[in-house]
Amino acid sequence: MKFLLIRSFSGFGDRIEHLLAAFNYCVKSERTMVIDWTDPVWCGEEFNKGFDYYFRLKKVSYMPLSEFKKIFITNKKNGIEMKILPSFFENIILKRSNENDVQYTFSDLANLMKEVINNERPDIPCDILVTTDLDKRNNMGIIAIPNLIYNYNIMNYIKEDPNYSFLMNNNFVSLHLRGTDRTTYTEKYRPDLTNFSHNQDEYISNLIKKIPEDTENILLLSDSNILIEAFLEKIDKKFNIIQTNNQKSDNEVSLHLKMEKSKESKNFELLKDFYFMTRSKFVVCDTISRFSLVAHRVCELGKPKEQRLKT
């Protein structure tokens, strides 16, 4: 059995793009996909609540991380060698993924995977191939999104939201305001990302311009009370504005990136937002946030090209 081990440490949008970009490669190469989201950003200190706690996959060979580790440890005890590439993962493969893995990124493998998918080369010769998060945007696997299945614990939580029935039975546009984790940027350092601290009014105005003309219902998503209040002051009162009951912040700390012992409640809220966004008629996003950009691409998948709206 051959494996592709995906080790993540970035935001949710990066994780999903990474996973989906590798999906068709695993199908073609008949590798078993293993996903390690046990990093502190996603799990906090709850190591057992990684990817497998929230999701499962279909139409690909897939193994939970815990089962993979059992096989790896058993083989090592029995003297059965498993070739790992890149080789520097041999000593850390059982450890939590983290940013120390960033010396090697998915883009280093992406072209090789494409060549395998297109029958242009044989599979990479190893038992365990390891990839870490993307270092540039890559949507080559977004079409595989229907094979990412929410576990029952997540779906039950989503269905408890007071807006669930309305959103599932009416057309709506999602609009995502990315705020709190951008407050540290300045005009000198990353001026393209200063929407919160310097260019708030312009940022909100540009997003409002992207709302389709026939929109009636807007699902407004953000972790920033400051941005939400600014948006509500500018938006035309003709729209029906809907908000989830997720936690929000009045300060400069991103709720999802904040280091805590448990990340479960934050992850549940994040996944609920993503679920609703991917069922929108359209997702209005700033193209900076990969979280909402991936959701936008998912929404556009089923539409003919002439009906797809630009971000």
XYZ file of C-alpha atoms in Angstrom:
311
model
C 0.000 0.000 0.000
C 1.292 3.460 -0.963
C 0.359 6.640 0.904
C 0.122 10.366 0.334
C 0.428 12.131 3.688
C -0.834 15.726 3.723
C 0.495 17.798 6.620
C -1.157 21.187 7.127
C -0.493 24.205 9.325
C -2.203 27.096 7.515
C -5.700 28.557 7.298
C -8.754 26.531 6.298
C -8.808 27.729 2.677
C -5.196 26.638 2.182
C -5.943 23.242 3.730
C -8.905 22.567 1.463
C -7.073 23.666 -1.690
C -4.133 21.437 -0.722
C -6.341 18.419 -0.123
C -8.395 18.843 -3.293
C -5.338 19.531 -5.454
C -3.943 16.130 -4.431
C -7.232 14.238 -4.766
C -7.046 13.243 -8.449
C -3.400 12.303 -8.058
C -4.335 9.803 -5.337
C -7.099 8.357 -7.498
C -4.764 8.000 -10.480
C -1.779 6.625 -8.558
C -3.939 4.456 -6.276
C -2.292 5.999 -3.254
C -4.148 6.106 0.052
C -4.712 9.632 1.269
C -3.879 10.445 4.901
C -4.551 13.940 6.251
C -2.720 15.370 9.251
C -4.422 18.453 10.679
C -3.089 17.953 14.208
C -1.184 21.247 14.156
C -1.820 23.835 16.910
C -3.625 26.229 14.547
C -6.369 23.690 13.868
C -6.398 21.537 17.015
C -4.955 23.574 19.842
C -3.929 20.864 22.286
C -6.630 18.364 21.284
C -4.548 16.101 19.059
C -7.465 13.746 18.412
C -9.569 16.426 16.714
C -7.830 16.782 13.382
C -9.290 16.347 9.911
C -10.897 12.969 10.684
C -12.965 14.437 13.510
C -14.720 16.821 11.119
C -14.645 15.178 7.660
C -14.456 12.006 5.650
C -13.723 11.434 1.958
C -15.367 9.362 -0.748
C -14.279 8.073 -4.173
C -10.639 7.877 -3.094
C -8.670 5.458 -0.945
C -8.552 7.162 2.433
C -7.202 6.194 5.856
C -7.589 8.059 9.174
C -4.322 9.401 10.569
C -4.522 7.182 13.672
C -4.710 4.015 11.556
C -1.808 5.144 9.379
C 0.361 5.748 12.445
C -0.414 2.243 13.744
C 0.720 0.716 10.447
C 3.856 2.847 10.339
C 4.836 1.983 13.929
C 4.105 -1.731 13.456
C 6.169 -1.908 10.267
C 9.056 -0.125 11.960
C 8.984 -2.565 14.891
C 8.964 -5.499 12.478
C 11.853 -4.138 10.431
C 9.694 -3.409 7.383
C 11.175 -0.363 5.663
C 8.885 2.241 4.147
C 10.573 4.691 1.820
C 9.575 8.273 2.630
C 9.970 11.282 0.338
C 11.177 13.892 1.077
C 13.516 11.934 3.319
C 13.773 14.637 6.014
C 10.258 13.664 7.134
C 11.506 10.272 8.361
C 12.284 11.616 11.833
C 9.217 13.831 12.235
C 6.469 11.897 10.472
C 4.786 10.965 13.763
C 5.050 14.481 15.178
C 2.438 17.205 14.781
C 2.603 19.235 11.590
C 3.842 22.781 12.041
C 5.495 25.633 10.218
C 8.911 24.008 10.498
C 7.778 21.891 7.546
C 7.515 24.994 5.383
C 10.921 24.330 3.784
C 8.984 21.980 1.510
C 5.644 22.982 -0.005
C 3.011 21.478 -2.238
C 4.073 23.514 -5.254
C 7.307 21.496 -5.306
C 5.208 18.447 -6.185
C 2.263 19.920 -8.072
C 3.756 19.606 -11.570
C 4.872 16.017 -10.909
C 1.364 15.133 -9.775
C -0.133 16.713 -12.895
C 2.196 14.638 -15.050
C 1.097 11.436 -13.280
C -2.565 12.369 -13.704
C -2.004 13.044 -17.431
C -0.064 9.765 -17.962
C 3.083 11.737 -18.776
C 5.234 9.960 -16.184
C 5.014 7.026 -13.752
C 4.203 7.615 -10.107
C 6.887 8.914 -7.762
C 8.728 5.818 -6.436
C 8.199 5.742 -2.666
C 5.893 4.202 -0.075
C 4.997 7.446 1.674
C 4.942 10.750 -0.186
C 4.570 13.784 2.103
C 3.269 17.222 1.140
C 2.833 20.388 3.170
C 0.644 23.410 2.529
C 0.496 25.482 -0.613
C 2.760 28.474 -0.968
C 0.746 29.910 -3.842
C -2.862 29.665 -4.946
C -3.752 26.435 -6.676
C -7.306 25.444 -7.635
C -6.490 22.486 -9.872
C -8.551 20.094 -7.732
C -11.571 22.212 -6.825
C -13.832 19.991 -8.935
C -13.314 17.213 -6.360
C -15.105 19.186 -3.616
C -18.255 16.950 -3.649
C -16.079 14.136 -2.288
C -15.370 16.067 0.912
C -18.098 14.993 3.348
C -18.957 16.676 6.637
C -19.207 14.260 9.542
C -22.508 13.961 11.416
C -21.292 16.011 14.391
C -20.719 18.976 12.080
C -23.959 18.567 10.140
C -25.999 18.364 13.330
C -24.370 21.568 14.537
C -25.032 23.370 11.219
C -28.693 22.349 11.213
C -29.145 23.861 14.676
C -28.401 27.361 13.370
C -31.614 29.452 13.458
C -31.079 30.481 9.815
C -30.559 26.974 8.446
C -34.094 26.401 7.154
C -34.335 29.831 5.541
C -30.958 29.566 3.840
C -31.621 26.086 2.507
C -34.955 27.160 1.016
C -34.160 30.600 -0.402
C -31.655 32.186 -2.753
C -29.023 34.230 -0.997
C -25.648 35.836 -1.609
C -22.829 35.409 0.913
C -20.529 38.328 1.660
C -17.352 37.752 3.663
C -15.534 40.556 5.467
C -12.048 39.455 6.399
C -10.936 41.610 9.243
C -9.243 40.888 12.512
C -6.141 39.056 11.313
C -5.340 41.914 8.910
C -5.060 44.686 11.479
C -1.280 44.405 11.900
C -0.521 45.212 8.266
C 0.606 48.731 7.336
C 0.819 50.797 4.170
C 4.563 50.169 4.140
C 4.322 46.421 4.777
C 1.758 44.662 2.569
C -0.301 47.720 1.531
C -2.616 45.374 -0.377
C -3.784 43.908 2.931
C -4.526 47.047 4.948
C -8.273 46.940 4.394
C -9.074 46.861 8.106
C -6.645 49.322 9.638
C -6.318 51.907 6.876
C -8.721 51.442 3.964
C -11.847 50.157 5.656
C -14.335 52.398 3.852
C -12.859 51.634 0.421
C -12.692 47.918 1.231
C -16.384 47.726 2.139
C -17.461 49.900 -0.811
C -15.616 47.646 -3.267
C -17.354 44.562 -1.888
C -20.786 46.194 -2.052
C -20.187 46.934 -5.745
C -19.784 43.197 -6.359
C -23.245 42.282 -5.048
C -25.387 41.013 -7.981
C -28.241 43.341 -8.960
C -31.022 40.820 -8.331
C -29.911 40.076 -4.766
C -32.508 40.162 -1.986
C -30.910 38.176 0.835
C -27.305 38.645 2.016
C -25.597 36.301 4.442
C -23.022 38.546 6.126
C -20.004 36.696 7.522
C -17.135 38.121 9.540
C -15.360 37.688 12.875
C -15.086 41.465 13.270
C -17.831 43.499 14.946
C -16.100 46.659 13.718
C -16.296 45.654 10.057
C -19.857 44.371 10.435
C -21.029 47.670 11.937
C -19.265 49.645 9.192
C -20.861 47.477 6.517
C -24.365 47.794 7.975
C -24.027 51.575 7.928
C -23.126 51.622 4.223
C -25.366 48.903 2.761
C -28.741 49.786 1.230
C -31.587 48.975 3.638
C -33.484 47.179 0.864
C -31.438 44.021 1.489
C -32.395 41.368 4.009
C -29.187 40.932 6.030
C -28.701 37.575 7.734
C -26.004 36.752 10.264
C -25.070 33.518 11.992
C -24.720 33.317 15.772
C -20.940 32.813 15.602
C -18.514 34.493 17.983
C -17.149 37.866 16.916
C -14.349 40.081 18.131
C -13.937 43.768 18.918
C -10.142 43.637 18.956
C -7.252 42.774 16.654
C -6.908 39.052 17.334
C -8.193 36.667 14.690
C -10.546 34.243 16.413
C -9.478 31.267 14.319
C -5.733 31.877 14.540
C -5.780 32.574 18.276
C -3.871 29.842 20.129
C -6.143 28.031 22.584
C -6.276 24.659 24.301
C -9.388 23.703 22.341
C -10.230 24.922 18.825
C -13.366 22.811 18.441
C -15.968 25.561 18.878
C -14.081 27.921 16.542
C -13.733 25.177 13.937
C -17.424 24.329 14.136
C -18.310 27.971 13.483
C -15.803 28.284 10.647
C -17.124 25.122 8.977
C -20.699 26.318 9.328
C -19.786 29.541 7.524
C -18.048 27.591 4.771
C -21.004 25.228 4.401
C -23.442 28.100 3.970
C -21.141 30.001 1.607
C -20.764 27.004 -0.701
C -24.548 26.819 -0.978
C -24.946 30.471 -1.906
C -26.112 31.784 -5.239
C -22.892 33.800 -5.249
C -20.029 34.552 -2.844
C -18.796 38.136 -2.648
C -15.163 38.046 -1.556
C -12.092 40.261 -1.588
C -9.897 37.637 -3.391
C -7.394 38.010 -0.524
C -9.126 35.606 1.825
C -8.581 32.097 0.507
C -11.389 30.919 2.795
C -14.075 32.829 0.893
C -12.280 32.572 -2.462
C -12.427 28.768 -2.335
C -16.124 28.990 -1.420
C -16.671 31.327 -4.379
C -15.015 28.850 -6.747
C -17.139 26.019 -5.382
C -20.320 28.028 -6.007
C -19.297 28.747 -9.589
C -18.485 25.108 -10.396
C -21.933 24.065 -11.515
C -22.648 27.137 -13.617
C -22.059 27.452 -17.370
C -19.093 29.741 -18.073
C -21.311 32.514 -19.445
C -23.234 32.606 -16.135
C -20.203 32.759 -13.850
C -19.739 36.072 -12.101
C -16.367 37.593 -11.439
C -15.092 38.009 -7.887
